[in-house]
PDB file of C-alpha atoms in Angstrom:
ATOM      1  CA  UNK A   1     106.437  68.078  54.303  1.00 79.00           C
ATOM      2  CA  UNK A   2     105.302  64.514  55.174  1.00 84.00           C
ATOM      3  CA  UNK A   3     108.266  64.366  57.446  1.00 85.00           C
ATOM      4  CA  UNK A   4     107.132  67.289  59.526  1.00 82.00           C
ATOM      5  CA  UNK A   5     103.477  65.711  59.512  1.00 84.00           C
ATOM      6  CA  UNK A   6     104.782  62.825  60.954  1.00 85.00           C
ATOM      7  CA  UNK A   7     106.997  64.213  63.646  1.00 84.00           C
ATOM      8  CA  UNK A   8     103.329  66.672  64.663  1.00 81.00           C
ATOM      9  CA  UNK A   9     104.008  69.310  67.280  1.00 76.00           C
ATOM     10  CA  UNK A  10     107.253  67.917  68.105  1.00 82.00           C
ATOM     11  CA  UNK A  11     110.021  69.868  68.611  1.00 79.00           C
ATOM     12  CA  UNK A  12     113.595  70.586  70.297  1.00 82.00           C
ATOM     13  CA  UNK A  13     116.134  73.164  70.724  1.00 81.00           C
ATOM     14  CA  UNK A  14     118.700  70.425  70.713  1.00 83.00           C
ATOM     15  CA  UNK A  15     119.658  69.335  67.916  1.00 87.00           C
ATOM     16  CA  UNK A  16     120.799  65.768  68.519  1.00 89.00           C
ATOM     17  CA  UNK A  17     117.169  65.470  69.530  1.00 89.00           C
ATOM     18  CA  UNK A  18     115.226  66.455  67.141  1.00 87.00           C
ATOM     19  CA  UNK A  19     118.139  64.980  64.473  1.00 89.00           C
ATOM     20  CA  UNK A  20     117.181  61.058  66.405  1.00 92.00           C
ATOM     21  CA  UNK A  21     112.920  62.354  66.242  1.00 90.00           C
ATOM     22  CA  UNK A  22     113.638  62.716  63.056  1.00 89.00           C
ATOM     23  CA  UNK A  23     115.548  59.357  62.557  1.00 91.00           C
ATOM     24  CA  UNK A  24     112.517  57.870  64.170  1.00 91.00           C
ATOM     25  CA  UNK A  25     109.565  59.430  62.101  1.00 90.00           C
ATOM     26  CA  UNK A  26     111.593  58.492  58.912  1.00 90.00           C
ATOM     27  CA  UNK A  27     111.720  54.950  59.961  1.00 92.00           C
ATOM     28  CA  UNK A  28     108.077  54.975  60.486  1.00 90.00           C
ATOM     29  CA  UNK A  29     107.118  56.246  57.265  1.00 91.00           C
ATOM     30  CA  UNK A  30     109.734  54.080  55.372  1.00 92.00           C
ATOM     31  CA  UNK A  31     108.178  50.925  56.710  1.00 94.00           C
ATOM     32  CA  UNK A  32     104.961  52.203  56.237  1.00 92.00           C
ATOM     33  CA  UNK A  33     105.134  52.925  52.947  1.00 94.00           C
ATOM     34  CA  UNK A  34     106.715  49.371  52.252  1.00 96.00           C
ATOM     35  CA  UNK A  35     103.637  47.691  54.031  1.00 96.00           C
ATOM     36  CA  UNK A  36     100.886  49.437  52.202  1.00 94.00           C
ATOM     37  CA  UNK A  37     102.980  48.300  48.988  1.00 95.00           C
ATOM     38  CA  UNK A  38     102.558  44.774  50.278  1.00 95.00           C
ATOM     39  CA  UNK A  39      99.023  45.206  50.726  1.00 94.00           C
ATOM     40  CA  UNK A  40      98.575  46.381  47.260  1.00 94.00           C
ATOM     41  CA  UNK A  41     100.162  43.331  45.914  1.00 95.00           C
ATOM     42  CA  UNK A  42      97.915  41.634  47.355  1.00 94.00           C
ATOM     43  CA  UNK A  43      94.531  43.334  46.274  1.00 94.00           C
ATOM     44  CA  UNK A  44      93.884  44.611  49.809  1.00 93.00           C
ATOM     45  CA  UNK A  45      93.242  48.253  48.407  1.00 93.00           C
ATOM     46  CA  UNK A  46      90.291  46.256  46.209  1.00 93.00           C
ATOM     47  CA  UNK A  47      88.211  45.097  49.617  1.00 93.00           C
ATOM     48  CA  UNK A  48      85.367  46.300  50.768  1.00 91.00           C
ATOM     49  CA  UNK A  49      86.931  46.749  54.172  1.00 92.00           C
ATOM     50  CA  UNK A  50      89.021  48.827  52.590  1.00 93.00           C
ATOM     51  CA  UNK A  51      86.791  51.303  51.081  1.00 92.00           C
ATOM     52  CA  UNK A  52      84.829  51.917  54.254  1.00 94.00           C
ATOM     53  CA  UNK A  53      88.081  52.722  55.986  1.00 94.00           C
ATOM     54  CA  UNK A  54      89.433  54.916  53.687  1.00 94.00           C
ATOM     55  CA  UNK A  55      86.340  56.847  53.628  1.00 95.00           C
ATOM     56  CA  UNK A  56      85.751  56.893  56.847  1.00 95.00           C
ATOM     57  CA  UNK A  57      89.310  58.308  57.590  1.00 94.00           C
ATOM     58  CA  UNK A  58      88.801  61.150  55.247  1.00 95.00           C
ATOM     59  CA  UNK A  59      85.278  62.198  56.706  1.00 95.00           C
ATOM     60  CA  UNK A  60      87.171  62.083  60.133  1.00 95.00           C
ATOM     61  CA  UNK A  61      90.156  64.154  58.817  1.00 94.00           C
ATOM     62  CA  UNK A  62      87.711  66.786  57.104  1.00 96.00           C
ATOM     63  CA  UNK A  63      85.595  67.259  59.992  1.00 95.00           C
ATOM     64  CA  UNK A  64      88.596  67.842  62.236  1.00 93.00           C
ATOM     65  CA  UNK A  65      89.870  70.145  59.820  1.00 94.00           C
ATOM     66  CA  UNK A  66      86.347  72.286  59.496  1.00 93.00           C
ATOM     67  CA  UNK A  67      86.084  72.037  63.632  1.00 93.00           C
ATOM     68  CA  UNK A  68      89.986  73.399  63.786  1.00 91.00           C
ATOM     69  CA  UNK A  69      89.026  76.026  61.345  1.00 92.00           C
ATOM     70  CA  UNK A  70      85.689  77.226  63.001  1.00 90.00           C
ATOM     71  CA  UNK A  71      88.271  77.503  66.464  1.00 89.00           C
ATOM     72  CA  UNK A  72      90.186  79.688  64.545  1.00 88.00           C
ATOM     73  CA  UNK A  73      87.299  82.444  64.158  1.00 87.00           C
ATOM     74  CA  UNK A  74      86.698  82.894  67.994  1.00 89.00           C
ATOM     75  CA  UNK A  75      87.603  86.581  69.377  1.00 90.00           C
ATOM     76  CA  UNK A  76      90.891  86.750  70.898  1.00 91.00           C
ATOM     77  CA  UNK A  77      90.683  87.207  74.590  1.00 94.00           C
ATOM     78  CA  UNK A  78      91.783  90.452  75.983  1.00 96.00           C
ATOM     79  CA  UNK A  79      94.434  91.278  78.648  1.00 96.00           C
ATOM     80  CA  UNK A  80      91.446  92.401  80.530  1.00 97.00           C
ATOM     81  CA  UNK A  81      89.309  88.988  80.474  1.00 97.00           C
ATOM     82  CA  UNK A  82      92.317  87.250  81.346  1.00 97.00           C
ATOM     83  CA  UNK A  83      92.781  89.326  84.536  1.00 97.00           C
ATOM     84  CA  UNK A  84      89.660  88.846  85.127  1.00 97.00           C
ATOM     85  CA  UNK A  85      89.843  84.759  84.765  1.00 97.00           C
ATOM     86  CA  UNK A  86      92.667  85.207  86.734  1.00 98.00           C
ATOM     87  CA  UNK A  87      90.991  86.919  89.454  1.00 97.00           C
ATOM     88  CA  UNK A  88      88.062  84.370  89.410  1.00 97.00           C
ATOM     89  CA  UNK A  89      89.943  81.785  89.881  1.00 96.00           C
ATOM     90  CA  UNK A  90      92.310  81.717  92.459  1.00 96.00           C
ATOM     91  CA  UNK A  91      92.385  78.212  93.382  1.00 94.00           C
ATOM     92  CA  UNK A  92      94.446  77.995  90.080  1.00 95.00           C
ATOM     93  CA  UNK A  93      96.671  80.605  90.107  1.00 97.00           C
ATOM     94  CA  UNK A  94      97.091  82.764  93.650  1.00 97.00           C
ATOM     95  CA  UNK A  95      96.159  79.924  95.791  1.00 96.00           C
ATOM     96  CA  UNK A  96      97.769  77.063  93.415  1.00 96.00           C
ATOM     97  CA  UNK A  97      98.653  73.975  95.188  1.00 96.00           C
ATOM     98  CA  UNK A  98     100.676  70.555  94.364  1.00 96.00           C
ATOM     99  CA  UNK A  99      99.106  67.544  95.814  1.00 95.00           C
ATOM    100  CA  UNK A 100     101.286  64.408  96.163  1.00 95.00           C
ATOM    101  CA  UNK A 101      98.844  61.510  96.290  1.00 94.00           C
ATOM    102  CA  UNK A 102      99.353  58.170  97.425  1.00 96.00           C
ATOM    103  CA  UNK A 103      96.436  55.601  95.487  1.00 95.00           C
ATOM    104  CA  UNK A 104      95.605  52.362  95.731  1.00 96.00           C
ATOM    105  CA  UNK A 105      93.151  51.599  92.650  1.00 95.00           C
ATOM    106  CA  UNK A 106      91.074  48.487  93.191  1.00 95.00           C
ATOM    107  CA  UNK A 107      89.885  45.902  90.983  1.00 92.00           C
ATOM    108  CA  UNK A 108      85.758  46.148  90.680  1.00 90.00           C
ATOM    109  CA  UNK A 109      84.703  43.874  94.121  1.00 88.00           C
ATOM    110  CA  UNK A 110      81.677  43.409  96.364  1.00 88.00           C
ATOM    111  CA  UNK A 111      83.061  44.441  99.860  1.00 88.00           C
ATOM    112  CA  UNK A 112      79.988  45.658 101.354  1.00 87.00           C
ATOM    113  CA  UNK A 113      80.170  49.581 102.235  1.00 84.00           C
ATOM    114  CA  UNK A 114      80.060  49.137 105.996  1.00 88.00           C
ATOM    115  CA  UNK A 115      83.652  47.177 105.625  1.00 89.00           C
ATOM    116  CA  UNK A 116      85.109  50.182 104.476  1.00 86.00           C
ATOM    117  CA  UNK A 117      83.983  52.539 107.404  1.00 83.00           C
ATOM    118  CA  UNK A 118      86.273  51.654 109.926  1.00 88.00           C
ATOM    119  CA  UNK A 119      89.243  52.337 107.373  1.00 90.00           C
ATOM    120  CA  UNK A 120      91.096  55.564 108.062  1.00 88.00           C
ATOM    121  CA  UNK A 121      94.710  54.382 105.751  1.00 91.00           C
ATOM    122  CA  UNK A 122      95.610  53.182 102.923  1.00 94.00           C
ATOM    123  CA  UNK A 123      97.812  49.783 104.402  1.00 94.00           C
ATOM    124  CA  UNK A 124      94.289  49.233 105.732  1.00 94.00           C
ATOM    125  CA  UNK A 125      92.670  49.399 102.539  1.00 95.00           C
ATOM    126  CA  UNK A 126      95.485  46.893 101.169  1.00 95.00           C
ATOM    127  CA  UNK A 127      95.046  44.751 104.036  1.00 95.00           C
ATOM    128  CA  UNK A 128      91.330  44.135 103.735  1.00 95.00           C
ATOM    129  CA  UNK A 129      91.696  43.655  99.772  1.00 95.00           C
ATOM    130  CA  UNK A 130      94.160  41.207 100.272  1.00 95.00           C
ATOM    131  CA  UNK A 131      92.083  39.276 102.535  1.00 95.00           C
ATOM    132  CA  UNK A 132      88.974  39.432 100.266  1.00 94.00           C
ATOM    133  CA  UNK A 133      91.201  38.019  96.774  1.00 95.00           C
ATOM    134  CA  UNK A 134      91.001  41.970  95.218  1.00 94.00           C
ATOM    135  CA  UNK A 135      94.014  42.568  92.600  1.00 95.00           C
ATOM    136  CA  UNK A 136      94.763  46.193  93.390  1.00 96.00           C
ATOM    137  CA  UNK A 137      97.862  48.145  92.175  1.00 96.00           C
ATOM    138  CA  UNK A 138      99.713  50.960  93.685  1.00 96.00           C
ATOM    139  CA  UNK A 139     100.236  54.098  92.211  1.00 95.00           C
ATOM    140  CA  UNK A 140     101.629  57.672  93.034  1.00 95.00           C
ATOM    141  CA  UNK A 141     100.637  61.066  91.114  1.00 94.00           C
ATOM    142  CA  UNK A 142     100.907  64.527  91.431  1.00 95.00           C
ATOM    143  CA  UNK A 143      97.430  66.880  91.669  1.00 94.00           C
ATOM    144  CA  UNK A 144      97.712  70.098  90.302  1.00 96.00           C
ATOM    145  CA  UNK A 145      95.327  72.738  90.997  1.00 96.00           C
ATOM    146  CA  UNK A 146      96.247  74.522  88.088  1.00 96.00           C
ATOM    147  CA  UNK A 147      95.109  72.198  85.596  1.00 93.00           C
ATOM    148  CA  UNK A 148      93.606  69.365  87.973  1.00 93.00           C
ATOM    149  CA  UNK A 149      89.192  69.724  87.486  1.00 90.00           C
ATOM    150  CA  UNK A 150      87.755  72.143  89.709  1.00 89.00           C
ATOM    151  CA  UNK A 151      84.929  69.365  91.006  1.00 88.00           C
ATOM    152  CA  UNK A 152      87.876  67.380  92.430  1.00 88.00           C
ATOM    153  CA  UNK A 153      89.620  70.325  93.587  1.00 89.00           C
ATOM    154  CA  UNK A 154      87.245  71.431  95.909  1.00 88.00           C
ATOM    155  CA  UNK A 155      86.015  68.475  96.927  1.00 86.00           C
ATOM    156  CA  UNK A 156      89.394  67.515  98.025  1.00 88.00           C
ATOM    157  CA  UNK A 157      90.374  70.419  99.769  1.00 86.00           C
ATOM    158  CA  UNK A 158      86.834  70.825 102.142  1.00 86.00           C
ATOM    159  CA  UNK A 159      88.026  66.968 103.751  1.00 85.00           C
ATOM    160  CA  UNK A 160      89.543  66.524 106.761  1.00 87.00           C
ATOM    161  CA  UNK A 161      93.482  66.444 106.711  1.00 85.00           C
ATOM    162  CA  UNK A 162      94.597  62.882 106.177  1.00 86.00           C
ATOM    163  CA  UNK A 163      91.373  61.705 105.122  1.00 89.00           C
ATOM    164  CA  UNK A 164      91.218  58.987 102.612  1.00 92.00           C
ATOM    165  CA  UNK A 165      88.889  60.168  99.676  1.00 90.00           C
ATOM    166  CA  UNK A 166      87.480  57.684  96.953  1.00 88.00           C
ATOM    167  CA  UNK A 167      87.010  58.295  93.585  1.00 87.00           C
ATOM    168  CA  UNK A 168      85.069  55.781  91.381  1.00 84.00           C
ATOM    169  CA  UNK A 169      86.395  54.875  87.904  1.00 84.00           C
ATOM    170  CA  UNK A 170      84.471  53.031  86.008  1.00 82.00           C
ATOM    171  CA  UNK A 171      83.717  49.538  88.304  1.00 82.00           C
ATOM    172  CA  UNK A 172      86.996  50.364  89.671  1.00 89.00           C
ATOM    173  CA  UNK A 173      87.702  52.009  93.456  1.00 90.00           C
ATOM    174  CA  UNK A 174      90.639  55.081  93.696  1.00 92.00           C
ATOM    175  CA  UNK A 175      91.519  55.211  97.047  1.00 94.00           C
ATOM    176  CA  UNK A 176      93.548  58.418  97.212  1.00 94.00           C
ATOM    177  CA  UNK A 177      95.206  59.561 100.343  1.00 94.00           C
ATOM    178  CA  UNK A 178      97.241  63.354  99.994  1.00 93.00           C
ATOM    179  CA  UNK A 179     100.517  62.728 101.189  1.00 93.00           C
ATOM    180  CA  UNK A 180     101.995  66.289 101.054  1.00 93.00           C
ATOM    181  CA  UNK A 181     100.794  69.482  99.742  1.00 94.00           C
ATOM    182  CA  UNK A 182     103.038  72.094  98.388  1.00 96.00           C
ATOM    183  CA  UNK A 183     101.657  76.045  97.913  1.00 97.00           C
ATOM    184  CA  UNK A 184     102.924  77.469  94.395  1.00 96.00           C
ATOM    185  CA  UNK A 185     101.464  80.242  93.730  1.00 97.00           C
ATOM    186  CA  UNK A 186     101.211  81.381  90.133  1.00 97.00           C
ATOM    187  CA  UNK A 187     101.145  84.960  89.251  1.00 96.00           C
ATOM    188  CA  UNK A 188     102.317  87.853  87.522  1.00 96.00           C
ATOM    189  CA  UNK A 189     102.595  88.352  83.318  1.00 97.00           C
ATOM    190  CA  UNK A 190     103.156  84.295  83.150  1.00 97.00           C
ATOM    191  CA  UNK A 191      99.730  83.769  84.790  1.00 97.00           C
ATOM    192  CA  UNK A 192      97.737  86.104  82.265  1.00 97.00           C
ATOM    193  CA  UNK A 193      99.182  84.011  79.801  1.00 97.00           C
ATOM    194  CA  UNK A 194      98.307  80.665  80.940  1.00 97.00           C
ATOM    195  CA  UNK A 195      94.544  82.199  81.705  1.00 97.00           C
ATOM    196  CA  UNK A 196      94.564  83.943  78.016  1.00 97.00           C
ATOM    197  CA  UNK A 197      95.348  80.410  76.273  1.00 95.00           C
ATOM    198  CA  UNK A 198      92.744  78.703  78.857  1.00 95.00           C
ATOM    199  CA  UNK A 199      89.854  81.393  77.644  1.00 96.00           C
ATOM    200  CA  UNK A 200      91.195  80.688  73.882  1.00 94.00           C
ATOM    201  CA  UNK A 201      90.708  77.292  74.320  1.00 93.00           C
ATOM    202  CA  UNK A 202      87.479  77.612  76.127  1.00 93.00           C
ATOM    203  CA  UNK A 203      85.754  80.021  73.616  1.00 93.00           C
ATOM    204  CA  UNK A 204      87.045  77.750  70.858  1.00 93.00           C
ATOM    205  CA  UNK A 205      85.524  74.266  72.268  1.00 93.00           C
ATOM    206  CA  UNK A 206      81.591  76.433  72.927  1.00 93.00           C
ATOM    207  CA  UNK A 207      82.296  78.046  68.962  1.00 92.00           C
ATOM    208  CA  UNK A 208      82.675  74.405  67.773  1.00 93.00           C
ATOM    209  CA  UNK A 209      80.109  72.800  69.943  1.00 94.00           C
ATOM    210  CA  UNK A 210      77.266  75.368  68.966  1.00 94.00           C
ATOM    211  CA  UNK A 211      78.097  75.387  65.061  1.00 93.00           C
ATOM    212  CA  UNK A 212      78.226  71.896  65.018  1.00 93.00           C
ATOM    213  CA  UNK A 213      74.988  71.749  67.427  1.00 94.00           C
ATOM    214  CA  UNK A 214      73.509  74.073  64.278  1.00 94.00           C
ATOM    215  CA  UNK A 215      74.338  72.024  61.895  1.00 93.00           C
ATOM    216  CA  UNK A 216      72.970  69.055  63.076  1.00 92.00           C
ATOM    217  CA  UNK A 217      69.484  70.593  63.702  1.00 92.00           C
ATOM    218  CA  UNK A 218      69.777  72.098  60.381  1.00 93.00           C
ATOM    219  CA  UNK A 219      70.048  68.567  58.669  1.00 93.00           C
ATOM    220  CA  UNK A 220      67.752  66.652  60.975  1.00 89.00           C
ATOM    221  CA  UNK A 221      64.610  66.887  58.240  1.00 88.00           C
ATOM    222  CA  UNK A 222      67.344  65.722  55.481  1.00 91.00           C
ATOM    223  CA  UNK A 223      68.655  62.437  57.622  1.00 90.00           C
ATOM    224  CA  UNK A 224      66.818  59.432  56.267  1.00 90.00           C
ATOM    225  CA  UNK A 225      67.466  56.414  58.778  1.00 88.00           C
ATOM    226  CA  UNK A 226      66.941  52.355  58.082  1.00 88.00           C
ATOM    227  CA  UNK A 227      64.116  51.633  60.122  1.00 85.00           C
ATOM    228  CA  UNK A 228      66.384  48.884  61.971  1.00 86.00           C
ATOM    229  CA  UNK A 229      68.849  51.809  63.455  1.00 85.00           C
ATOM    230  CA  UNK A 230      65.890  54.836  63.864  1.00 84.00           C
ATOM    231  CA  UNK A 231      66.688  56.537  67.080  1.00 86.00           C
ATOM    232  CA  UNK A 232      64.184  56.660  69.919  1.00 84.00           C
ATOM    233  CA  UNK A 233      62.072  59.548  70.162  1.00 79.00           C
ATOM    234  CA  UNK A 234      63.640  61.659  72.580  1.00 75.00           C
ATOM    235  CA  UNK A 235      62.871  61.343  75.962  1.00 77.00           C
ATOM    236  CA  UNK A 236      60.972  64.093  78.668  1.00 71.00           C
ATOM    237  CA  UNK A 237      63.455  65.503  80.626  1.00 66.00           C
ATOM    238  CA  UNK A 238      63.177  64.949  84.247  1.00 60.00           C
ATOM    239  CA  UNK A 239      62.921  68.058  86.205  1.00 59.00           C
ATOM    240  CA  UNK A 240      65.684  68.691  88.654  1.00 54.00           C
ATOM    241  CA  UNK A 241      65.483  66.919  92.342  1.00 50.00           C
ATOM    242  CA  UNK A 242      62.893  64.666  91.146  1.00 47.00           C
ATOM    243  CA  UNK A 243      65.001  61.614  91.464  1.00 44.00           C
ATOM    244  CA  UNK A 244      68.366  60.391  92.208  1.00 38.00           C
ATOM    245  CA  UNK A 245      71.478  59.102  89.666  1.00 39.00           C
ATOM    246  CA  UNK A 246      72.290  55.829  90.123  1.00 35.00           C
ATOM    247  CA  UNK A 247      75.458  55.071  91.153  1.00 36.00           C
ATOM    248  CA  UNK A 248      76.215  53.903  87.352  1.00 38.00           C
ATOM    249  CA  UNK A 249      74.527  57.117  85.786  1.00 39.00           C
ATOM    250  CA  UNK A 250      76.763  59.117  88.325  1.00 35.00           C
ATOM    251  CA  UNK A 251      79.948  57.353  87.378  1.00 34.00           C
ATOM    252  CA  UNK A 252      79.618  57.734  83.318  1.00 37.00           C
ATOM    253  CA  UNK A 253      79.756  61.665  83.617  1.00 38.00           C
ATOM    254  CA  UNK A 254      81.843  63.546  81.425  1.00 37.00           C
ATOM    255  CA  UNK A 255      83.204  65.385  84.465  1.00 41.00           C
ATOM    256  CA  UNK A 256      85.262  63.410  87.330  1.00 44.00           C
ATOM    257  CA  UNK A 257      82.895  62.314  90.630  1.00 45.00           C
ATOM    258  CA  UNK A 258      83.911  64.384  93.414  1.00 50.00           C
ATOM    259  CA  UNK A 259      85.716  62.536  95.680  1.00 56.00           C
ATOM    260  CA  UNK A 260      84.176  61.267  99.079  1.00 50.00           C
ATOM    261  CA  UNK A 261      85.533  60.286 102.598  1.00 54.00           C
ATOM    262  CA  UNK A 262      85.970  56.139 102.414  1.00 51.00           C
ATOM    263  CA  UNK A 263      82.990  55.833 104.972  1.00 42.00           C
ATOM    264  CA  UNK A 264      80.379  56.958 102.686  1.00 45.00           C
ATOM    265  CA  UNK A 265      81.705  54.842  99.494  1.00 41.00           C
ATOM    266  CA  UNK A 266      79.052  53.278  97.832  1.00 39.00           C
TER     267      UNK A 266
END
C-alpha cells in the first residue's frame, strides 16, 4: 500500500521497468523512514515548527481529498457533448497543428522598444543582446494546438509567416520564431475521447471552484481576523474600457499574453 502511494500514477507494461520504479520508490521510503527516526531522536517531532507543519500538511491533504471527491460528482459527458466540443473546436482536433519553435528567452533588460523594431530574426535578437550585456538562453519546443492555450493559438496563427512574436514572462522577453509547422489532424473515435476527458476535466475544475466559492461565502460572518492581517474592504470594480492594464497587471494573468509581432513589444 505505501509502496504504490509512493510510486503515484506510475506505471509500465514492462516489467523490468516498473521492477527498477519500484527499486527506486523503496529506496525513498527506506531512507525516509530512517531520517524521520533521526529527527525523533532528537526531539524535532516536539518543536513548534513541527506542529504547524504537520497540521498544515493534513489540512492540505484533506482539502485535496474533499476537492477530488466533489470532481467525482460532476455528470459524465455524453458522446453527444463531446461531438459537439469536437465540432467547436477545430483548431484542436480537425485543423490540429505542430509548431516547432525556435526561442530565445531574455534576461529582464531596458532596451528601449524602438531597438527592437527593426528586428525581423532571431540571430538579430542575439546580436543586439549581446551587444547590450543581456544573458539570454536558447531554447527549442514544440506547440501543440491540441493542448497548447487557445489565446496563444490564435494569436500565433493571424501573424505574418516568419514573423517573430514575443511573449512576456514574468520580467523576462520570449522571442519565439515558428520554424516549421506540421498539419495533424485529429479525428475519429480517438478524438471524442480526448474531447470527453477535456469536458470531464472542465466540468470538474467549475464543480470545485463554485462549491468551494460557496463555502467560503458561507463562512465569511464566522472568520474572525487579527486586526494586524484584516483584509481590505473590497474594492469597486472598474467598468470595462475605462482604463488600460499596465504592462505588469497584463503580465500576472492566469492565462498566457497573446503573443505580439517584436515591433510592438513593450
Amino acid at each position: 500500500m505505501e509502496l504504490r502511494a509512493e510510486l503515484g500514477n506510475f506505471g509500465s507494461r514492462d516489467p523490468a521497468v516498473m521492477k527498477a520504479a519500484q527499486q527506486q520508490a523503496l529506496q525513498r521510503i527506506i531512507l525516509r523512514k530512517l531520517l524521520a527516526h533521526q529527527a525523533r531522536e532528537e526531539k524535532l517531532d516536539k518543536s513548534p515548527d513541527y506542529t504547524i507543519q504537520v497540521e498544515r500538511g493534513q489540512e492540505t491533504l484533506l482539502a485535496q481529498l474533499y476537492q477530488r471527491k466533489l470532481a467525482t460528482k460532476i455528470t459524465q459527458p455524453t458522446k453527444q457533448e463531446a461531438e459537439a466540443f469536437v465540432a467547436a473546436n477545430p483548431a484542436r482536433f480537425a485543423d490540429r497543428k505542430v509548431m516547432f519553435v525556435d526561442q530565445v528567452i531574455a534576461a529582464p533588460n531596458k532596451i528601449a522598444p524602438e531597438r527592437l523594431q527593426p528586428l525581423t530574426t532571431l540571430a538579430q535578437v542575439k546580436a543586439l543582446l549581446d551587444a547590450e550585456g543581456v544573458q539570454y538562453q536558447s531554447n527549442a519546443v514544440v506547440l501543440d494546438t491540441l493542448s497548447a492555450n487557445p489565446q496563444l493559438v490564435e494569436g500565433v496563427s493571424k501573424l505574418p509567416p516568419g514573423e517573430i512574436f514575443v511573449i512576456p514572462q514574468g520580467g523576462a522577453l520570449l522571442f519565439n520564431h515558428v520554424e516549421a509547422t506540421r498539419s495533424v489532424p485529429f479525428t475519429g473515435d480517438m478524438a471524442v475521447a480526448y474531447a470527453t476527458n477535456a469536458l470531464r476535466q472542465q466540468k470538474g475544475q467549475e464543480t470545485v471552484a463554485k462549491q468551494v466559492e460557496a463555502l467560503r461565502k458561507a463562512a465569511e460572518t464566522k472568520i474572525v481576523y487579527n486586526d494586524a492581517y484584516k483584509p481590505e474592504p473590497p474594492k469597486k470594480k472598474t467598468p470595462p474600457g475605462s482604463g488600460a492594464a499596465t504592462p505588469n497587471e497584463a503580465a500576472s494573468g492566469a492565462a498566457p499574453a497573446p503573443p505580439v509581432p517584436a515591433p510592438d513589444v513593450k
